[in-house]
Coordinates of C-alpha atoms in Angstrom, one line a residue:
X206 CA 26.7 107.1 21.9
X207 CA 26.3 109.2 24.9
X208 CA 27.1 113.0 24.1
X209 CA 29.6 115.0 26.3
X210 CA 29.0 118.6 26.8
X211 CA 32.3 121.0 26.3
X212 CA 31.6 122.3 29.9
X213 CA 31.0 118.5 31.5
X214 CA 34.6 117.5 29.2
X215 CA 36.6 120.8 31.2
X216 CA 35.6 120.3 34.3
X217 CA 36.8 116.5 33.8
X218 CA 39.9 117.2 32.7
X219 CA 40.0 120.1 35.2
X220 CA 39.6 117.6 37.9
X221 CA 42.2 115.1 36.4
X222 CA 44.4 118.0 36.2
X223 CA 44.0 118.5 39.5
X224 CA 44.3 115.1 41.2
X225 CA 47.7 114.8 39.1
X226 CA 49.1 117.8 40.5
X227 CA 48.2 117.2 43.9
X228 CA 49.8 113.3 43.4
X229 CA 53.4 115.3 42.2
X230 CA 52.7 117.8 45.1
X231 CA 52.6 115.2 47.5
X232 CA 55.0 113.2 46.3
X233 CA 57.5 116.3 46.1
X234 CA 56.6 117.1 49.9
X235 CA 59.8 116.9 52.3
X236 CA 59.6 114.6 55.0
X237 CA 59.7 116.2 58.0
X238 CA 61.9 115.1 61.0
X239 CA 61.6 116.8 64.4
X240 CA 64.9 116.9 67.0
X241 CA 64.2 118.1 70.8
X242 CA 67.9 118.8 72.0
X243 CA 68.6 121.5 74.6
X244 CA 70.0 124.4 72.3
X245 CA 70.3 127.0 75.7
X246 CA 71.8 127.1 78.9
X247 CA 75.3 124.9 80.2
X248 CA 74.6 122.4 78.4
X249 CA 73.7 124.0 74.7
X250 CA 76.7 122.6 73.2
X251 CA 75.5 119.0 73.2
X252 CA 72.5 120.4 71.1
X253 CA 74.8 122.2 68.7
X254 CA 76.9 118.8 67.9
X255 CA 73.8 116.9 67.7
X256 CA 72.8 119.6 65.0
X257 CA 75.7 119.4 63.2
X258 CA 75.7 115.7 63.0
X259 CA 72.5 115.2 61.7
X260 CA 72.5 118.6 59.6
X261 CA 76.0 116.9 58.0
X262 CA 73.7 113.9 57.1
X263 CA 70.4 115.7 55.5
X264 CA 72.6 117.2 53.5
X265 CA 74.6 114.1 52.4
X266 CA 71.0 111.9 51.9
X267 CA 69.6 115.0 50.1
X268 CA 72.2 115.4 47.6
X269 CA 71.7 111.1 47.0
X270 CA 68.0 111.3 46.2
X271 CA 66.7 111.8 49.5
X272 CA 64.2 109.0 51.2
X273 CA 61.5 107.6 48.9
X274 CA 62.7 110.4 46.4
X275 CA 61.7 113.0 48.9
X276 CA 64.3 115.5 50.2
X277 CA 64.6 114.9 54.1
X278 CA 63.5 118.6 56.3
X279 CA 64.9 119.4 59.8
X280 CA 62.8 121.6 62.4
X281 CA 64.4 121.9 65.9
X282 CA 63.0 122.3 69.2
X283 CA 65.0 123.4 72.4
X284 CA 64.0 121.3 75.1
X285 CA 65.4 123.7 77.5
X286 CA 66.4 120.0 79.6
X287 CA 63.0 120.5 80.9
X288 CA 60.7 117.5 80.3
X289 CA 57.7 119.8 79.9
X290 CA 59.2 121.9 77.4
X291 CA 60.5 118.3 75.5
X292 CA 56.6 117.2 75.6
X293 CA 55.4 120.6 74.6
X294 CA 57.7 120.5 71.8
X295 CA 57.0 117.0 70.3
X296 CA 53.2 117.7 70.3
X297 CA 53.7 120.9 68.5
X298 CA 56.5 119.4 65.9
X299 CA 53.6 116.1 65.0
X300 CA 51.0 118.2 65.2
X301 CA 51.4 121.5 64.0
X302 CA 54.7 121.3 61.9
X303 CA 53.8 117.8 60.8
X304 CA 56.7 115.8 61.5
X305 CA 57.2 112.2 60.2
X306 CA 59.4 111.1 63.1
X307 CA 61.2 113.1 66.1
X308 CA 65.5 112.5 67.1
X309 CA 66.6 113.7 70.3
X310 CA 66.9 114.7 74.3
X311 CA 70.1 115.4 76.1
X312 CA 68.9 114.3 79.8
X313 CA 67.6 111.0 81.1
X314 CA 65.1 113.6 83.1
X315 CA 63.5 115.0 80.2
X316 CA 63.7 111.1 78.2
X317 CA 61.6 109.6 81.8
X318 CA 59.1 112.3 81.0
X319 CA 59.0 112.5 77.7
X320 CA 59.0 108.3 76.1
X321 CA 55.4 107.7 77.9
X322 CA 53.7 110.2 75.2
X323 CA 55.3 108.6 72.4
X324 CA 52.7 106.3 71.7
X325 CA 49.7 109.2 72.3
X326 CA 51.5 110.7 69.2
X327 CA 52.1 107.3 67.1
X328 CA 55.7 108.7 65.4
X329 CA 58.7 107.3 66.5
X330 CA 61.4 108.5 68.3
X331 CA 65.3 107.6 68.6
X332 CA 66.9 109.1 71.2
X333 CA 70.8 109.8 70.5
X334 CA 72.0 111.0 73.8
X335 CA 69.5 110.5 76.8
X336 CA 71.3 107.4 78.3
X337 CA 68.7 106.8 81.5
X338 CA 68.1 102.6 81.0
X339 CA 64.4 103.4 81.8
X340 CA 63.5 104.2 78.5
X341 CA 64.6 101.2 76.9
X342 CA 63.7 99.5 80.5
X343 CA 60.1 99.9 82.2
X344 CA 59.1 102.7 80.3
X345 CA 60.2 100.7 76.9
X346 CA 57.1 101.6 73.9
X347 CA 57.0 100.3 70.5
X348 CA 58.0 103.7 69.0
X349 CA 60.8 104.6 70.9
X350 CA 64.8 103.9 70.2
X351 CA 68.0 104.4 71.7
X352 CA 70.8 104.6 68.7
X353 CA 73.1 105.2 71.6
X354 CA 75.2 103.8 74.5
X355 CA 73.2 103.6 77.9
X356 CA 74.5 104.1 81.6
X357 CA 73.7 100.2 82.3
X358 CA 76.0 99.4 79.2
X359 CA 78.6 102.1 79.9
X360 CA 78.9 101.3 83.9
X361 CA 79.2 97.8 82.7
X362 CA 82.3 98.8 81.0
X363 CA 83.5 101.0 83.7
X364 CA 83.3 98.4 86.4
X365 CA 85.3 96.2 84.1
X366 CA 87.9 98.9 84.0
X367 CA 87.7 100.2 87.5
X368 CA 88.5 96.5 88.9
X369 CA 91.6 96.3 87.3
X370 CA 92.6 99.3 89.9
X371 CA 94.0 99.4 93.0
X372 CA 91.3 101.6 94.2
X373 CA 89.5 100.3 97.3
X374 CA 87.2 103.1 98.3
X375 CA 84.7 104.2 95.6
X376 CA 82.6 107.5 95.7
X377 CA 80.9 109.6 93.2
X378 CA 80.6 112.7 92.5
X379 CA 77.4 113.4 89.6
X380 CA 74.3 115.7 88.6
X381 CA 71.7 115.3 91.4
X382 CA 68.8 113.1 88.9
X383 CA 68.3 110.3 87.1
X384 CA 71.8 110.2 85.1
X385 CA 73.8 110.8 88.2
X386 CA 72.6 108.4 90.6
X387 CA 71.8 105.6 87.8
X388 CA 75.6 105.7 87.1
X389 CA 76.6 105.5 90.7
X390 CA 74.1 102.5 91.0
X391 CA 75.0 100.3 88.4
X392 CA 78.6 101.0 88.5
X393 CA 78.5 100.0 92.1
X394 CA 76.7 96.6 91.3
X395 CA 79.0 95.8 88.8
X396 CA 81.5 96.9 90.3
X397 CA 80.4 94.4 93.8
X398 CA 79.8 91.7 91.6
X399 CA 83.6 91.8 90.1
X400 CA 85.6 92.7 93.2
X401 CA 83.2 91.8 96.6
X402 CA 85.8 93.2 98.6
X403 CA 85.6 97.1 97.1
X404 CA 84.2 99.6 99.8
X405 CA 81.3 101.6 98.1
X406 CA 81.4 104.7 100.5
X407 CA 78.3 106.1 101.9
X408 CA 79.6 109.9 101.3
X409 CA 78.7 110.2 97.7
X410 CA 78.1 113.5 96.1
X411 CA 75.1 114.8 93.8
X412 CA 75.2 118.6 92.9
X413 CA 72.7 120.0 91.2
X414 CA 72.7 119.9 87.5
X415 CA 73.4 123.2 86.7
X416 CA 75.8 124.7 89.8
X417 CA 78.4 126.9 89.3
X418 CA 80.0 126.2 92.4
X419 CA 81.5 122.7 92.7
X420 CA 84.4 123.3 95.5
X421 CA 82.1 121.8 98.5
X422 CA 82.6 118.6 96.7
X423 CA 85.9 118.9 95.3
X424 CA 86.9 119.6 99.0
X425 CA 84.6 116.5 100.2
X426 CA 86.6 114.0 98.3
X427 CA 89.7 115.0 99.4
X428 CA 89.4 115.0 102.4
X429 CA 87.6 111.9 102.1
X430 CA 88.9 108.4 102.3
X431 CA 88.5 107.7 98.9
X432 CA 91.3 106.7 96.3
X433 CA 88.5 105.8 93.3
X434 CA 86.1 108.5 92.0
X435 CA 83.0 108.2 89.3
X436 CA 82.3 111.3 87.6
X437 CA 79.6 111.8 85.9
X438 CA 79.2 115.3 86.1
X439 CA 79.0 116.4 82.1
X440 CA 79.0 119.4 79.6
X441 CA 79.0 122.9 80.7
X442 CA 79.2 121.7 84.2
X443 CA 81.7 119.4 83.5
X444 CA 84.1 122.0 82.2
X445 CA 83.5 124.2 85.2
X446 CA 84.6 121.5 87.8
X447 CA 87.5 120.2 85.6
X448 CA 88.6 124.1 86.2
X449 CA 87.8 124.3 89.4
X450 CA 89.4 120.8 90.7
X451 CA 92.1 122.1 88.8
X452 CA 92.8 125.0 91.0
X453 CA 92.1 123.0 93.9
X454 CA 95.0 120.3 93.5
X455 CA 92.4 117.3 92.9
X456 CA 94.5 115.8 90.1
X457 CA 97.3 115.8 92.3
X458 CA 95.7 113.4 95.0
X459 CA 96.6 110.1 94.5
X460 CA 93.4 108.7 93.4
X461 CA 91.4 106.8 90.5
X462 CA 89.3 109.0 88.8
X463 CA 86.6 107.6 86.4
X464 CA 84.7 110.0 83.5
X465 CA 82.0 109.0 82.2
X466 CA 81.6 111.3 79.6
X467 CA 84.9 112.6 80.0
X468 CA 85.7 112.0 76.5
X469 CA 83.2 114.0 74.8
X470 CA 85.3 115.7 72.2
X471 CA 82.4 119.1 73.3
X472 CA 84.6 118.9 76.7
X473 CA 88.1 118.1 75.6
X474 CA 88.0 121.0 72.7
X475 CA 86.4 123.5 75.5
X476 CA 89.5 122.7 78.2
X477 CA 92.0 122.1 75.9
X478 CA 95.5 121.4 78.2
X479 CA 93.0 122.1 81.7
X480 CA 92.0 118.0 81.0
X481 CA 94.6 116.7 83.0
X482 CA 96.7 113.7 81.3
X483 CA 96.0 110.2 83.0
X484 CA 92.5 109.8 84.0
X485 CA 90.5 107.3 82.7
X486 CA 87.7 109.1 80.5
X487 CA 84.6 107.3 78.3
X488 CA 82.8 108.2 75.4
X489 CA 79.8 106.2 73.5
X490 CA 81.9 106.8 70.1
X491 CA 85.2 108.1 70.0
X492 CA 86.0 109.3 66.2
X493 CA 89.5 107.6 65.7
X494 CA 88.9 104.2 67.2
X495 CA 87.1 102.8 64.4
X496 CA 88.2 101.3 61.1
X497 CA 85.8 101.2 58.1
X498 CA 85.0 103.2 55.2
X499 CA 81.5 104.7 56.7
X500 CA 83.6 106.1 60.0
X501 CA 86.2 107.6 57.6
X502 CA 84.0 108.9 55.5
X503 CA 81.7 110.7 58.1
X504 CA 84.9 112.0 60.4
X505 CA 86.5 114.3 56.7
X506 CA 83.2 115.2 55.9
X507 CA 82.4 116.5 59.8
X508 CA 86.4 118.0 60.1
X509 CA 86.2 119.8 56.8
X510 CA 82.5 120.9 57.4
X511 CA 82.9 122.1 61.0
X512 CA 87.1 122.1 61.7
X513 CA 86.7 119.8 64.9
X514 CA 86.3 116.1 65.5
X515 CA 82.8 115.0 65.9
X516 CA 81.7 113.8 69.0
X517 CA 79.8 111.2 70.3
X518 CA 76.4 113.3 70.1
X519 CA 77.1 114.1 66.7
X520 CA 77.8 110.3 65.8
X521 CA 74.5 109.5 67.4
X522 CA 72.3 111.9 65.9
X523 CA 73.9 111.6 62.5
X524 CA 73.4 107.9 62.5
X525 CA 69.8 107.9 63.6
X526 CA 69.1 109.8 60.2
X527 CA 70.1 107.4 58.5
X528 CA 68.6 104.7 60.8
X529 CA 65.5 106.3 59.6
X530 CA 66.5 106.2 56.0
X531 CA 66.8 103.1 56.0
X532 CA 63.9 102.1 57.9
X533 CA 61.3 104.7 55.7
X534 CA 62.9 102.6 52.5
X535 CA 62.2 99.0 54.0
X536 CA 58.7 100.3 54.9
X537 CA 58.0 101.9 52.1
X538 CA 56.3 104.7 53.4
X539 CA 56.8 107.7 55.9
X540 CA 53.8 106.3 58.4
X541 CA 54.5 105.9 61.9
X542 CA 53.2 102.2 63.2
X543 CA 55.3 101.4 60.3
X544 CA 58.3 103.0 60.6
X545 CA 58.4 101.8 64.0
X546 CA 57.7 98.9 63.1
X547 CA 60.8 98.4 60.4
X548 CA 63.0 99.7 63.1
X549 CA 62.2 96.9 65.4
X550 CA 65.5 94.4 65.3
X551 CA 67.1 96.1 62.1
X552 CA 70.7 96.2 61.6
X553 CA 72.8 98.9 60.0
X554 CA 75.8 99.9 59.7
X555 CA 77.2 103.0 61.2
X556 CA 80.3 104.8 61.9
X557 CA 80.8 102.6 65.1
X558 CA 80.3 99.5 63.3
X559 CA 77.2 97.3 62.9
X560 CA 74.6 98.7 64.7
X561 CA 71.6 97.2 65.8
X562 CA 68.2 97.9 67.3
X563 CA 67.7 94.9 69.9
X564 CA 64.0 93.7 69.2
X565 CA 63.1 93.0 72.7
X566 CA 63.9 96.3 73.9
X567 CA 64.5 98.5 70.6
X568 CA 68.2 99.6 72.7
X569 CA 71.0 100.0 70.1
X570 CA 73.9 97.0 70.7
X571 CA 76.8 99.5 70.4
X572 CA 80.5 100.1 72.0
X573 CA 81.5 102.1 75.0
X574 CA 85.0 103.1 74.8
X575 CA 87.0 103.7 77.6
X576 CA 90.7 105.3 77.7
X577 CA 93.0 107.0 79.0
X578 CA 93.8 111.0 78.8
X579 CA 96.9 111.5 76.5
X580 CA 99.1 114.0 75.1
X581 CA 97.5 117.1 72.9
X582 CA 96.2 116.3 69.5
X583 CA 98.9 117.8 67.7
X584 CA 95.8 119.0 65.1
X585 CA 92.8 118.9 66.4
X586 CA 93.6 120.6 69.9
X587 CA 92.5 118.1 72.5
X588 CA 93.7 114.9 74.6
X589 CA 94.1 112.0 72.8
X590 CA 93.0 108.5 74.1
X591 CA 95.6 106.2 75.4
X592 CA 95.4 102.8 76.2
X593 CA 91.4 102.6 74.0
X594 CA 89.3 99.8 74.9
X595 CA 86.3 99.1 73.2
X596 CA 83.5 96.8 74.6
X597 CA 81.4 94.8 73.0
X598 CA 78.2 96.1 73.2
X599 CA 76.1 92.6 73.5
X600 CA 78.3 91.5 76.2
X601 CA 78.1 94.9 78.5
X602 CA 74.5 95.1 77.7
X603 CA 71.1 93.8 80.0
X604 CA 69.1 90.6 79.3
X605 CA 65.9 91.5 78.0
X606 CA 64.5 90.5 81.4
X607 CA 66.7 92.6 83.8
X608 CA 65.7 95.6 81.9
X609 CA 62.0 95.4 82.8
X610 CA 60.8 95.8 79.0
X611 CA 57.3 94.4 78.0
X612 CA 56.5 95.6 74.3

């Protein structure tokens, strides 16, 4: 029989010791999700609902067990709607805070510059607000995801709604990038396509994201020949021309006037009564327009957490937690090839229904709702929607071959 020394027998069960600890440590490790949002400047507030909706769901997966019996950790970035900043920040998040996966971007600007490093750092991404197509188009990679509505999709919609108008004479008025004129575009085509004989004027209208000053093409327009208008001016700045069209009589012109974020419940609770009634405004998820037990659940928990409705943002961002819930548990593991990997094609349901992550181009089949501005929420203090449409998202959506996606 071989003989063990005391010394030789501690420092074996030191080591055991010690490789069982570090197996509970690890195990006990948080799982670290990053989210790039822009948390300064005009348009901050879409950052702070995208906050609360996913802070709402850590808390809620945390207090189940969390993911893989891990608790779930936030770290935010601002992107400061600066692609730099946003690429900055995702290499610092995987690298240096260690993140599992990353959730984010406001602005199809910062989304173009930011979805070509994805692969470089090998976590996935699901973008809940960013709407540009070209990230689930020709700059489509295996590790990014869209959870949320996209302008192809939403101008689908609005084209459907605009061509049940009167309106003739189309312009636009919308930020001066990618979101702006990629509304303008695809409304137009679809807009061609349904009624050939509309007149898509050549005076459109692309202020700068950011201006203060939107009267020069308040004024334009109305002294234009237009009777339909896209507007896909949105947050901070969207507020400041409601106010300012408001004082310049453009609601009381005779016109069609199309919103294509007009509905985000950050806007309606900052202008209150100053959102006129009857315009036709659109939202990627408006809170009361659906009916299941996951929508009701998440819309108490959001009002008694925070006192307003959530918006769409919040929807977005709170669902793409628990996209990745879901996704970590089918792979079994936090690793990015393979969490990326589970997300490809999966379905889930969300607060707007049964979601899912079309394989060809990983772009979330969900609703755009379009409605109508309504009377004051007699509780929650902004329009209501009127007259609520909601589209199904397969059938406003791309083939997989218009988009331009190769995975």
């Amino acid at each position: 029989m071989k003989t063990i020394s005391i010394k030789n027998l501690m420092v074996s069960m030191t080591a055991a010791a010690s490789i069982g600890f570090a197996g509970v440590t690890h195990a006990e490790d948080p799982i670290r999700i990053g989210g790039i949002y822009i948390l300064s400047g005009s348009a901050a507030t879409y950052g702070e609902f995208a906050q609360k909706g996913i802070d709402l769901a850590v808390q809620e997966i945390n207090a189940s067990g969390g993911i893989l019996g891990r608790q779930v950790e936030m770290i935010y970035e601002d992107s400061q709607g600066k692609a730099s900043a946003a690429i900055q920040a995702a290499r610092k998040l995987v690298y240096s805070e260690g993140a599992d996966a990353l959730v984010g971007l406001d602005s199809s600007g910062v989304a173009q510059g930011m979805v070509p490093t994805m692969p470089e750092l090998q976590k996935p991404l699901i973008i809940t607000h960013a709407a540009t197509p070209d990230v689930t188009g020709k700059l489509c990679n295996p590790f990014t995801y869209r959870i949320s509505v996209n302008v192809a999709q939403n101008m689908k919609a609005a084209a459907l709604v605009a061509a049940e108008t009167d309106a003739k004479n189309w312009t636009t008025i919308g930020p001066d990038y990618a979101f702006g004129h990629q509304s303008w575009e695809f409304f137009g085509n679809y807009l061609k396509d349904i009624k050939p004989d509309v007149n898509l004027m050549s005076e459109t209208n692309f202020p700068r994201f950011g201006a203060e000053d939107f009267t020069p093409f308040i004024d334009r327009v109305m002294n234009s020949d237009a009777d339909g208008v896209l507007i896909s001016v949105w947050g901070g700045d969207l507020v400041n021309f409601v106010r300012q069209a408001n004082t310049r009589g453009f609601f009381d012109k005779d016109m069609e006037l199309m919103f294509t974020v007009g509905a985000a419940t950050e806007v309606l609770s900052a202008l209150g009564e100053e959102m006129p009634e009857g315009v036709h405004l659109s939202t990627r998820y408006w809170y009361e327009a659906y009916d299941n037990d996951i929508n009701d659940r998440f819309v108490k928990a959001y009002l008694n957490a925070y006192g307003n409705p959530p918006s769409y943002n919040a929807e977005g961002a709170y669902s793409a937690i628990y996209a990745y819930k879901q996704a970590m548990e089918a792979a079994g593991t936090t690793d990015g090839q393979a969490v990326a990997k589970a997300l490809n094609g999966m379905t889930m349901e969300a607060a707007n229904g049964t979601v899912q992550f079309r394989a060809g181009d990983n772009q979330a089949m969900v609703s755009p709702n379009w409605g109508v501005s309504g009377p004051m929420h007699s509780e929650h203090g902004i329009r209501t929607l009127t007259n609520l449409r909601i589209f199904d998202g397969e059938e406003v959506a791309r083939t997989i071959e218009q988009t331009g996606c190769v995975l």
